[in-house]
Amino acid sequence: MATLFPALETPSDRPALRFGDRVLSYRTLAGAAGALAGRLGGAGRVALWATPTLETAVGAVAALLAGVPVVPLNPRTGDRELAHILADSAPGLVLAAADAELPAALAGLPRADVPTEGDAPLPAVAAGDEDPAFVIYTSGTTGPPKGAVLPRRAVAATLDALEDAWHWTAADTVVHALPLFHVHGLVLGTLGPLRRGGSVHHLGRFEAAAVTAALGAGGTMLFGVPTMYHRLAEAVATDPALVEALAGARLLVSGSAGLPLHDHERIAAATGRRVIERYGMTETLMNTSVRADDLASRPGTVGPPVRGVELRLVDESGTALDAYDGETIGEIQVRGPNLFTHYLNRPEATAEARTDDGWFRTGDMATRDAAGHLRIVGRKATDLIKSGGFKIGAGEIENALLDHPGVREAAVTGEPDADLGERVVAWIVPVDPQDPPGSQELADHVAGRLAPHKRPRTVRYLDALPRNDLGKIMKRALHG
Ligand code: MCA
Ligand code: AMP
């Protein structure tokens, strides 16, 4: 296949990556990534210690140049989840910044420090379109996260479809503060600009002042999850510099969860700018987006399918709906070059995810209006929680909580949260009602085993969980 990064073939001194104060030009990126790529051939899969740093971006580019699949690791992953990901993906090497301290679980793996300078030539492209580019772990309703295997053509197809939808060019600088171990921050926010020959400006961590400065310093597009736009919507009331910065951006893009209308409205009222939403999923990369030239469309929709994506709504029997009425609700199913190939080591889950004729079942429920614009209204599975834009399975948290010696029974649900969209709530039946484990202790327990973003933000104690005649926990009764 053709290279994923044409701009590396004729390197220039234009900035490719900026992380805080550290900047790498296309020339230096090509030289550094080329040097690392030359050492990766035959490594099998490589794990990438995905701190929000230059090194993570260089490491991902190097592995893609070498045709070696990348398994991004959340550097905050707890011990149990990390052990699962390592056992499941069996990387042959870990890529990390030279100053990164790696946990004991990675000590047995050879390590390659990611360089940020070098002048090696690019390796010849050895990988094909269907070869894997990434294995990205994503939560399901039960059990540990599954590794979605994303082929190189899916990465190329999705980024090129967004070029079309967003009029994305080499002149754009994408500003963001997203984590680099998921599709949003890594594929869209980092590889996206590099595929166009444009720039990335990563803020390190999300803060309104940093957004203001980066947009003021030449940023043209802002990518964020709704929690970030919610915080900006709060801030615009008292921050004229932020208002000016947002008003001057070419495109404000939100995704990973739905952006509430109230936040849309507050940002539009203060800045005169419309935040556009796009809808994607780890397994499918991007499915739909409001187009850059369609800023008049109503907030709250995620737009029509992007180029190359076939999309249908189906009813409960799996029959395709032909309604374009903005009312009839069906499950979104998609087909196209943007799709993953399989879940690593999970043939049954892979088979279940698709219909016999190759449509991927997203589990998201939506309506579609006369113009073909989707409005997402919910999810089929109540056991999937979206908090801060992270997908979190209730089952994995329940299992972690049940490992705590003070917990007899546990159920996990999501509750609406103005900042996070949804908040993880744990319902606990303690072993000793007189001396239950505290909420902070349970949050630390989950954060240490799984990841901090999966920790319960609220813990409620019960004498017993509501169960039906078959003994199944009735989660709907919990909130009643
Ligand atoms: C708190 N912390 C803890 C604990 N409690 N650490 C260990 N144990 C604990 N008990 C730490 C955290 O690690 C963090 O450290 C700090 O305290 C604050 O964490 P937290 O409260 O969780 O942060 P937050 O304010 O809730 O974060 C909001 C956020 C974040 C920044 C918006 O949710 C975020 O980055 N979301 C992005 C999600 C995303 O990229 N999703 C894409 C996947 P410290 O202060 O040092 O940081 S979806 C996708 O890819 C699809 C394809 C799509 O469509 O996009
Ligand atoms: P993940 O599996 O973490 O990649 O998350 C994918 C899920 O995020 C989708 O299945 C949707 O439920 C949700 N999602 C992503 N973008 C949007 C959006 N713009 N509006 C509503 N939900 C979204």
Coordinates of C-alpha atoms and ligand atoms in Angstrom, one line a residue:
M1 CA 0.0 0.0 0.0
A2 CA 1.0 3.6 -0.4
T3 CA 2.5 5.2 2.7
L4 CA 0.3 6.4 5.4
F5 CA 2.3 9.7 5.7
P6 CA 3.1 11.2 2.3
A7 CA 4.5 14.3 4.0
L8 CA 7.4 12.3 5.4
E9 CA 8.5 11.4 1.9
T10 CA 9.5 15.0 1.1
P11 CA 10.4 16.3 4.5
S12 CA 10.4 20.0 5.2
D13 CA 11.1 22.2 8.2
R14 CA 7.4 22.8 8.8
P15 CA 6.2 21.8 12.3
A16 CA 4.7 18.4 12.5
L17 CA 4.3 17.9 16.2
R18 CA 4.2 20.3 19.1
F19 CA 3.8 19.0 22.6
G20 CA 4.0 21.8 25.1
D21 CA 7.2 23.6 24.2
R22 CA 8.7 20.7 22.3
V23 CA 8.4 20.9 18.5
L24 CA 9.4 18.5 15.8
S25 CA 9.6 19.4 12.2
Y26 CA 8.7 17.0 9.4
R27 CA 12.4 16.6 8.6
T28 CA 13.2 15.6 12.2
L29 CA 10.2 13.4 12.6
A30 CA 11.1 11.5 9.4
G31 CA 14.7 11.1 10.6
A32 CA 13.8 10.0 14.2
A33 CA 10.9 7.8 13.2
G34 CA 13.0 6.3 10.4
A35 CA 15.8 5.5 12.8
L36 CA 13.4 3.7 15.2
A37 CA 11.5 2.0 12.4
G38 CA 14.8 0.4 11.3
R39 CA 15.0 -1.3 14.7
L40 CA 11.4 -2.6 14.8
G41 CA 11.3 -5.0 11.9
G42 CA 10.4 -8.5 13.1
A43 CA 9.3 -7.2 16.5
G44 CA 5.8 -8.7 16.1
R45 CA 3.5 -6.4 17.9
V46 CA 4.9 -3.4 19.9
A47 CA 3.4 -1.9 23.0
L48 CA 3.5 1.9 23.2
W49 CA 3.6 3.6 26.6
A50 CA 1.2 6.3 25.5
T51 CA 2.0 9.3 27.7
P52 CA 0.8 12.6 26.2
T53 CA 4.3 13.3 24.8
L54 CA 6.2 13.7 21.6
E55 CA 7.7 10.3 22.1
T56 CA 4.3 8.6 21.8
A57 CA 3.6 10.2 18.5
V58 CA 7.1 9.4 17.2
G59 CA 6.8 5.8 18.4
A60 CA 3.4 5.3 16.7
V61 CA 4.7 6.8 13.4
A62 CA 7.8 4.6 13.5
A63 CA 5.9 1.4 14.1
L64 CA 3.5 2.3 11.3
L65 CA 6.5 3.0 9.0
A66 CA 8.0 -0.4 9.9
G67 CA 4.6 -2.1 9.3
V68 CA 4.5 -3.3 13.0
P69 CA 1.2 -3.2 14.8
V70 CA 1.0 -0.9 17.8
V71 CA -0.8 -1.7 21.1
P72 CA -1.2 1.7 22.9
L73 CA -1.1 1.4 26.7
N74 CA -2.7 3.8 29.0
P75 CA 0.1 4.8 31.4
R76 CA -2.3 4.9 34.3
T77 CA -3.7 1.4 33.7
G78 CA -4.0 -0.6 36.9
D79 CA -2.2 -4.0 37.4
R80 CA -5.0 -6.3 36.5
E81 CA -6.0 -4.6 33.3
L82 CA -2.4 -4.2 32.2
A83 CA -1.7 -7.9 32.9
H84 CA -4.7 -8.8 30.7
I85 CA -3.7 -6.5 27.8
L86 CA -0.1 -7.8 27.9
A87 CA -1.1 -11.5 28.0
D88 CA -3.7 -11.0 25.3
S89 CA -1.6 -8.9 22.9
A90 CA 1.8 -10.5 23.6
P91 CA 3.9 -7.6 22.4
G92 CA 7.6 -8.3 21.6
L93 CA 8.8 -4.9 22.7
V94 CA 7.7 -1.8 24.5
L95 CA 8.3 1.7 23.1
A96 CA 8.6 4.5 25.7
A97 CA 10.1 7.9 26.3
A98 CA 13.7 7.5 27.7
D99 CA 12.6 9.1 31.0
A100 CA 9.4 7.0 31.4
E101 CA 9.3 4.7 34.4
L102 CA 7.6 1.5 33.4
P103 CA 5.7 -0.7 35.9
A104 CA 7.0 -4.1 36.9
A105 CA 4.6 -5.9 34.6
L106 CA 6.6 -4.5 31.6
A107 CA 10.0 -5.3 33.1
G108 CA 10.2 -8.6 31.2
L109 CA 9.8 -7.0 27.8
P110 CA 12.7 -5.6 25.8
R111 CA 12.4 -1.8 25.7
A112 CA 13.2 0.7 23.0
D113 CA 13.5 4.3 24.0
V114 CA 11.8 6.5 21.4
P115 CA 14.2 9.0 19.9
T116 CA 13.1 12.6 19.0
E117 CA 16.0 13.2 16.7
G118 CA 17.8 11.3 14.0
D119 CA 18.4 11.4 10.3
A120 CA 17.8 7.8 9.1
P121 CA 16.1 7.3 5.8
L122 CA 12.5 6.0 5.8
P123 CA 12.2 2.3 5.4
A124 CA 10.5 0.9 2.3
V125 CA 6.8 0.3 3.0
A126 CA 6.4 -3.4 3.6
A127 CA 2.9 -3.7 5.0
G128 CA -0.3 -4.2 3.0
D129 CA -3.7 -2.5 3.3
E130 CA -5.2 -5.3 5.4
D131 CA -2.2 -5.6 7.7
P132 CA -2.9 -4.5 11.3
A133 CA -1.9 -0.9 12.2
F134 CA -3.3 -1.0 15.8
V135 CA -4.7 -3.2 18.5
I136 CA -6.8 -0.8 20.7
Y137 CA -8.5 -2.1 23.8
T138 CA -12.1 -1.3 24.3
S139 CA -14.6 -2.2 27.1
G140 CA -17.6 -4.5 26.6
T141 CA -20.6 -5.0 28.9
T142 CA -18.9 -8.0 30.6
G143 CA -15.4 -9.3 31.0
P144 CA -12.1 -7.6 30.4
P145 CA -11.6 -5.2 27.4
K146 CA -11.2 -6.6 23.9
G147 CA -8.5 -5.7 21.5
A148 CA -9.9 -4.3 18.3
V149 CA -7.6 -4.9 15.4
L150 CA -7.5 -2.0 13.1
P151 CA -6.0 -2.5 9.6
R152 CA -4.0 0.2 7.9
R153 CA -6.7 0.8 5.3
A154 CA -9.2 1.7 8.0
V155 CA -6.8 4.4 9.3
A156 CA -6.2 5.7 5.8
A157 CA -9.9 5.6 4.9
T158 CA -11.2 7.3 8.0
L159 CA -8.6 10.1 7.9
D160 CA -9.2 10.7 4.2
A161 CA -13.0 10.7 4.7
L162 CA -12.5 13.4 7.3
E163 CA -10.3 15.4 4.9
D164 CA -13.4 15.5 2.8
A165 CA -15.9 16.2 5.5
W166 CA -13.9 18.9 7.3
H167 CA -11.9 20.4 4.4
W168 CA -8.9 19.4 6.4
T169 CA -5.6 20.5 4.8
A170 CA -1.9 20.8 5.4
A171 CA -2.6 24.4 6.5
D172 CA -4.5 23.1 9.6
T173 CA -3.1 22.9 13.1
V174 CA -5.1 20.6 15.3
V175 CA -5.2 21.6 19.0
H176 CA -6.1 19.0 21.6
A177 CA -5.4 17.5 25.0
L178 CA -6.8 14.0 24.4
P179 CA -5.2 10.9 25.8
L180 CA -3.1 9.1 23.2
F181 CA -4.2 5.5 23.9
H182 CA -7.5 5.7 22.2
V183 CA -8.7 6.4 18.7
H184 CA -9.8 10.0 19.3
G185 CA -6.4 11.4 20.5
L186 CA -4.1 9.0 18.7
V187 CA -5.6 8.3 15.3
L188 CA -7.7 11.4 14.7
G189 CA -5.8 14.0 16.8
T190 CA -2.2 12.8 16.0
L191 CA -2.1 10.7 12.9
G192 CA -4.8 12.8 11.2
P193 CA -2.8 16.0 11.0
L194 CA 0.3 14.1 10.0
R195 CA -1.5 12.3 7.1
R196 CA -2.5 15.8 5.8
G197 CA 0.9 17.2 6.2
G198 CA -0.4 19.6 8.8
S199 CA 0.4 20.1 12.5
V200 CA -0.6 18.7 15.9
H201 CA -0.5 20.9 18.9
H202 CA -1.0 18.8 22.0
L203 CA -1.6 20.7 25.3
G204 CA -0.4 18.0 27.7
R205 CA -3.5 18.4 29.8
F206 CA -6.8 20.1 29.2
E207 CA -7.2 23.6 30.5
A208 CA -9.1 26.5 29.1
A209 CA -6.1 28.8 29.2
A210 CA -4.0 26.4 27.2
V211 CA -6.8 26.2 24.6
T212 CA -6.9 30.0 24.4
A213 CA -3.1 30.2 23.9
A214 CA -2.9 27.4 21.4
L215 CA -5.7 28.7 19.2
G216 CA -4.2 32.2 19.5
A217 CA -0.8 30.8 18.4
G218 CA -2.1 29.5 15.1
G219 CA -4.3 26.5 16.0
T220 CA -7.2 26.1 13.5
M221 CA -9.1 23.1 14.7
L222 CA -10.0 22.0 18.2
F223 CA -10.8 18.4 19.0
G224 CA -12.3 17.4 22.3
V225 CA -14.7 15.2 24.2
P226 CA -18.0 16.7 25.5
T227 CA -16.6 17.1 29.0
M228 CA -13.9 19.4 27.6
Y229 CA -16.5 21.5 25.7
H230 CA -18.7 21.5 28.8
R231 CA -15.8 23.1 30.7
L232 CA -15.3 25.6 27.9
A233 CA -19.0 26.4 27.9
E234 CA -18.7 27.1 31.6
A235 CA -15.6 29.2 31.1
V236 CA -16.8 31.4 28.2
A237 CA -19.1 33.4 30.5
T238 CA -16.1 35.0 32.3
D239 CA -13.2 34.6 29.8
P240 CA -13.3 37.0 26.9
A241 CA -9.9 35.8 25.6
L242 CA -11.3 32.2 25.3
V243 CA -14.3 33.6 23.5
E244 CA -12.1 35.3 21.0
A245 CA -9.9 32.2 20.5
L246 CA -12.9 29.9 19.9
A247 CA -14.5 32.4 17.6
G248 CA -11.3 32.5 15.5
A249 CA -10.9 28.8 15.1
R250 CA -11.8 27.2 11.7
L251 CA -13.5 24.2 13.2
L252 CA -14.5 23.1 16.7
V253 CA -15.1 19.3 16.7
S254 CA -16.6 17.3 19.5
G255 CA -16.9 13.5 19.7
S256 CA -16.7 10.3 21.8
A257 CA -20.0 11.0 23.4
G258 CA -23.0 13.3 22.7
L259 CA -22.5 17.0 23.4
P260 CA -25.6 18.3 25.4
L261 CA -27.7 21.0 23.7
H262 CA -27.1 23.3 26.6
D263 CA -23.4 23.3 26.0
H264 CA -23.8 23.7 22.3
E265 CA -26.0 26.7 23.0
R266 CA -23.8 28.4 25.5
I267 CA -20.8 28.1 23.2
A268 CA -22.7 29.3 20.2
A269 CA -24.2 32.3 22.1
A270 CA -20.8 33.4 23.4
T271 CA -18.7 32.8 20.3
G272 CA -21.1 32.8 17.4
R273 CA -19.5 29.4 16.5
R274 CA -21.1 26.1 16.1
V275 CA -19.4 23.0 17.5
I276 CA -19.7 20.2 15.1
E277 CA -20.1 16.6 16.2
R278 CA -18.8 13.4 14.6
Y279 CA -19.7 9.9 15.6
G280 CA -17.2 7.1 15.8
M281 CA -16.3 4.0 17.6
T282 CA -13.0 2.1 18.3
E283 CA -14.1 -0.8 16.0
T284 CA -15.4 1.4 13.2
L285 CA -13.3 4.6 13.4
M286 CA -15.5 7.5 12.1
N287 CA -19.0 6.8 10.8
T288 CA -20.7 10.1 10.5
S289 CA -19.9 13.8 10.8
V290 CA -21.5 17.2 10.4
R291 CA -19.6 18.6 7.4
A292 CA -17.5 21.8 7.7
D293 CA -19.7 23.5 5.0
D294 CA -23.0 22.6 6.8
L295 CA -22.7 24.8 9.9
A296 CA -26.4 25.7 9.6
S297 CA -27.6 22.2 10.4
R298 CA -29.2 21.8 13.8
P299 CA -27.0 21.1 16.8
G300 CA -27.4 17.7 18.3
T301 CA -27.0 15.7 15.1
V302 CA -23.9 13.9 14.2
G303 CA -24.4 14.5 10.5
P304 CA -24.5 12.0 7.6
P305 CA -22.2 9.1 7.0
V306 CA -18.7 10.2 6.0
R307 CA -17.4 9.2 2.5
G308 CA -17.1 5.5 2.0
V309 CA -19.3 4.5 5.0
E310 CA -22.6 2.6 4.3
L311 CA -25.0 3.1 7.2
R312 CA -28.5 1.7 8.0
L313 CA -30.9 1.7 10.9
V314 CA -32.5 -1.6 11.8
D315 CA -35.4 -2.5 14.0
E316 CA -35.3 -5.2 16.7
S317 CA -35.8 -8.0 14.2
G318 CA -32.8 -6.8 12.2
T319 CA -34.9 -5.4 9.3
A320 CA -33.6 -2.2 7.7
L321 CA -35.8 0.8 8.3
D322 CA -36.5 3.1 5.4
A323 CA -37.7 6.0 7.6
Y324 CA -36.1 9.4 7.1
D325 CA -38.5 11.1 9.5
G326 CA -36.3 12.2 12.4
E327 CA -38.4 10.1 14.7
T328 CA -38.2 6.4 14.0
I329 CA -35.5 4.9 16.2
G330 CA -33.3 2.0 15.1
E331 CA -29.9 0.5 15.8
I332 CA -27.0 1.9 13.7
Q333 CA -25.2 -0.6 11.6
V334 CA -22.3 0.2 9.4
R335 CA -20.2 -1.3 6.6
G336 CA -17.1 0.1 4.9
P337 CA -13.3 0.4 4.7
N338 CA -13.3 2.1 8.1
L339 CA -14.1 -1.1 10.0
F340 CA -11.8 -3.2 12.2
T341 CA -11.0 -6.7 11.1
H342 CA -11.6 -8.6 14.4
Y343 CA -11.2 -8.7 18.1
L344 CA -7.8 -10.2 19.0
N345 CA -8.2 -13.8 20.2
R346 CA -12.0 -13.5 20.4
P347 CA -13.6 -15.3 17.4
E348 CA -17.0 -15.5 19.1
A349 CA -17.1 -11.8 19.9
T350 CA -15.9 -11.0 16.4
A351 CA -18.7 -13.1 14.9
E352 CA -21.4 -11.7 17.1
A353 CA -20.4 -8.1 16.3
R354 CA -21.4 -8.5 12.6
T355 CA -24.5 -9.6 10.8
D356 CA -24.3 -12.4 8.2
D357 CA -24.1 -9.9 5.4
G358 CA -21.2 -8.0 7.0
W359 CA -22.8 -5.1 8.8
F360 CA -21.2 -4.1 12.1
R361 CA -23.7 -3.8 14.9
T362 CA -22.8 -0.6 16.8
G363 CA -25.3 -1.0 19.6
D364 CA -26.1 2.8 19.3
M365 CA -29.7 3.8 18.7
A366 CA -30.5 6.8 16.4
T367 CA -33.0 8.6 14.3
R368 CA -32.4 9.9 10.8
D369 CA -33.9 13.0 9.3
A370 CA -34.8 13.8 5.7
A371 CA -31.3 14.9 4.9
G372 CA -29.8 11.7 6.2
H373 CA -28.4 13.3 9.4
L374 CA -28.3 11.0 12.4
R375 CA -29.3 11.9 15.9
I376 CA -28.0 9.4 18.5
V377 CA -30.6 8.8 21.2
G378 CA -29.1 6.1 23.3
R379 CA -27.4 2.7 23.5
K380 CA -28.8 -0.8 23.4
A381 CA -26.7 -2.0 26.3
T382 CA -27.4 -0.3 29.7
D383 CA -24.2 -1.9 31.0
L384 CA -22.0 0.4 28.9
I385 CA -21.2 3.7 30.5
K386 CA -19.6 6.7 28.8
S387 CA -17.9 8.9 31.3
G388 CA -15.7 11.8 30.2
G389 CA -15.7 10.2 26.7
F390 CA -14.3 6.9 27.9
K391 CA -16.3 3.7 27.4
I392 CA -16.5 1.7 30.6
G393 CA -18.2 -1.7 31.0
A394 CA -20.2 -2.2 34.2
G395 CA -19.1 -5.8 34.4
E396 CA -15.4 -5.2 34.6
I397 CA -15.9 -2.8 37.5
E398 CA -18.3 -5.2 39.3
N399 CA -15.7 -7.9 39.0
A400 CA -13.0 -5.6 40.4
L401 CA -15.3 -4.5 43.3
L402 CA -16.1 -8.1 44.1
D403 CA -12.4 -8.8 44.6
H404 CA -12.5 -6.4 47.6
P405 CA -12.7 -8.4 50.8
G406 CA -15.3 -6.0 52.3
V407 CA -17.7 -6.4 49.3
R408 CA -20.3 -9.1 49.3
E409 CA -22.3 -8.0 46.3
A410 CA -21.8 -5.2 43.8
A411 CA -23.7 -3.6 40.9
V412 CA -22.5 -0.7 38.7
T413 CA -24.6 1.7 36.8
G414 CA -24.2 5.1 35.1
E415 CA -25.9 8.2 36.2
P416 CA -26.3 11.5 34.4
D417 CA -23.5 13.9 35.2
A418 CA -23.3 17.5 33.9
D419 CA -19.5 17.4 33.5
L420 CA -18.7 13.7 32.6
G421 CA -21.9 12.9 30.7
E422 CA -22.3 9.9 32.9
R423 CA -20.8 9.1 36.2
V424 CA -19.9 5.6 37.4
V425 CA -22.0 4.6 40.5
A426 CA -21.3 1.5 42.6
W427 CA -24.0 -0.1 44.6
I428 CA -22.5 -2.2 47.3
V429 CA -23.7 -4.8 49.8
P430 CA -20.9 -4.9 52.4
V431 CA -19.7 -8.0 54.1
D432 CA -20.0 -6.2 57.4
P433 CA -22.7 -3.6 57.4
Q434 CA -21.3 -2.1 60.6
D435 CA -17.9 -1.5 58.9
P436 CA -18.3 -1.1 55.1
P437 CA -15.3 -0.2 53.0
G438 CA -15.3 3.6 52.4
S439 CA -16.0 5.1 49.0
Q440 CA -12.5 6.4 48.6
E441 CA -11.1 3.0 49.4
L442 CA -13.3 1.4 46.7
A443 CA -12.4 4.1 44.2
D444 CA -8.7 3.5 44.8
H445 CA -9.2 -0.2 44.6
V446 CA -10.8 0.1 41.1
A447 CA -8.3 2.7 39.9
G448 CA -5.4 0.6 41.0
R449 CA -6.6 -2.6 39.2
L450 CA -8.3 -1.2 36.1
A451 CA -7.7 2.6 35.5
P452 CA -8.6 5.8 37.3
H453 CA -11.3 6.8 34.8
K454 CA -13.1 3.6 35.7
R455 CA -13.3 4.3 39.4
P456 CA -16.7 4.8 41.0
R457 CA -17.4 8.5 41.6
T458 CA -20.4 7.6 43.9
V459 CA -20.8 4.6 46.2
R460 CA -24.2 3.7 47.6
Y461 CA -24.6 1.0 50.3
L462 CA -27.5 -1.4 50.4
D463 CA -28.6 -4.4 52.5
A464 CA -29.3 -6.4 49.4
L465 CA -29.4 -5.9 45.6
P466 CA -32.8 -6.0 44.0
R467 CA -33.1 -9.3 42.1
N468 CA -35.8 -10.9 40.0
D469 CA -37.1 -14.5 40.5
L470 CA -34.2 -15.8 38.5
G471 CA -31.7 -14.1 40.8
K472 CA -30.7 -11.5 38.1
I473 CA -29.9 -8.1 39.5
M474 CA -32.6 -5.6 38.4
K475 CA -30.5 -2.5 37.8
R476 CA -33.4 -0.4 36.8
A477 CA -34.9 -0.8 40.3
L478 CA -31.7 0.6 41.8
H479 CA -32.4 4.2 40.6
G480 CA -36.1 4.0 41.4
Ligands
MCA1 C1 -8.2 10.5 40.7 N1 -7.0 10.1 40.1 C2 -6.7 8.9 40.6 C3 -7.7 8.5 41.5 N2 -8.6 9.5 41.5 N3 -5.6 8.2 40.4 C4 -5.5 7.0 41.1 N4 -6.5 6.6 42.0 C5 -7.5 7.3 42.2 N5 -8.4 6.9 43.1 C6 -6.2 11.0 39.2 C7 -6.4 10.9 37.7 O1 -5.6 9.9 37.2 C8 -5.9 12.2 37.3 O2 -4.6 12.5 37.5 C9 -6.6 13.1 38.2 O3 -6.7 12.3 39.4 C10 -8.0 13.5 37.7 O4 -8.6 12.4 37.1 P1 -10.1 12.4 36.8 O5 -10.9 13.0 37.9 O6 -10.5 11.1 36.3 O7 -10.1 13.4 35.6 P2 -11.4 14.1 34.9 O8 -11.4 15.5 35.4 O9 -12.6 13.2 35.2 O10 -11.0 14.0 33.4 C11 -11.8 14.6 32.4 C12 -11.2 14.4 31.1 C13 -11.0 12.9 30.8 C14 -9.9 15.2 31.0 C15 -12.1 15.0 30.1 O11 -12.2 12.2 31.0 C16 -10.5 12.6 29.4 O12 -9.3 12.8 29.1 N6 -11.3 12.1 28.5 C17 -11.0 11.7 27.1 C18 -11.6 10.4 26.8 C19 -11.2 10.0 25.4 O13 -10.2 10.4 24.8 N7 -12.1 9.1 24.8 C20 -11.8 8.6 23.5 C21 -12.3 7.2 23.4 P3 -3.8 13.8 36.9 O14 -4.5 15.0 37.5 O15 -2.4 13.7 37.2 O16 -4.2 13.8 35.4 S1 -13.7 7.1 22.3 C22 -13.0 6.9 20.8 O17 -11.9 7.0 20.6 C23 -14.1 6.9 19.7 C24 -13.5 6.3 18.5 C25 -14.6 8.3 19.4 O18 -15.7 8.4 18.8 O19 -13.8 9.2 19.7
AMP2 P1 -15.5 3.7 22.1 O1 -15.9 2.3 22.0 O2 -14.8 4.1 23.3 O3 -14.7 4.0 20.9 O4 -16.8 4.6 22.0 C1 -17.7 4.6 21.0 C2 -19.0 5.0 21.4 O5 -19.0 6.4 21.7 C3 -20.0 4.9 20.3 O6 -20.5 3.6 20.2 C4 -21.1 5.9 20.8 O7 -21.9 5.3 21.8 C5 -20.2 7.0 21.5 N1 -20.1 8.2 20.7 C6 -19.0 8.5 19.9 N2 -19.2 9.7 19.3 C7 -20.4 10.1 19.7 C8 -21.2 11.3 19.4 N3 -20.8 12.3 18.7 N4 -22.4 11.4 20.0 C9 -22.9 10.4 20.8 N5 -22.2 9.3 21.0 C10 -21.0 9.1 20.5

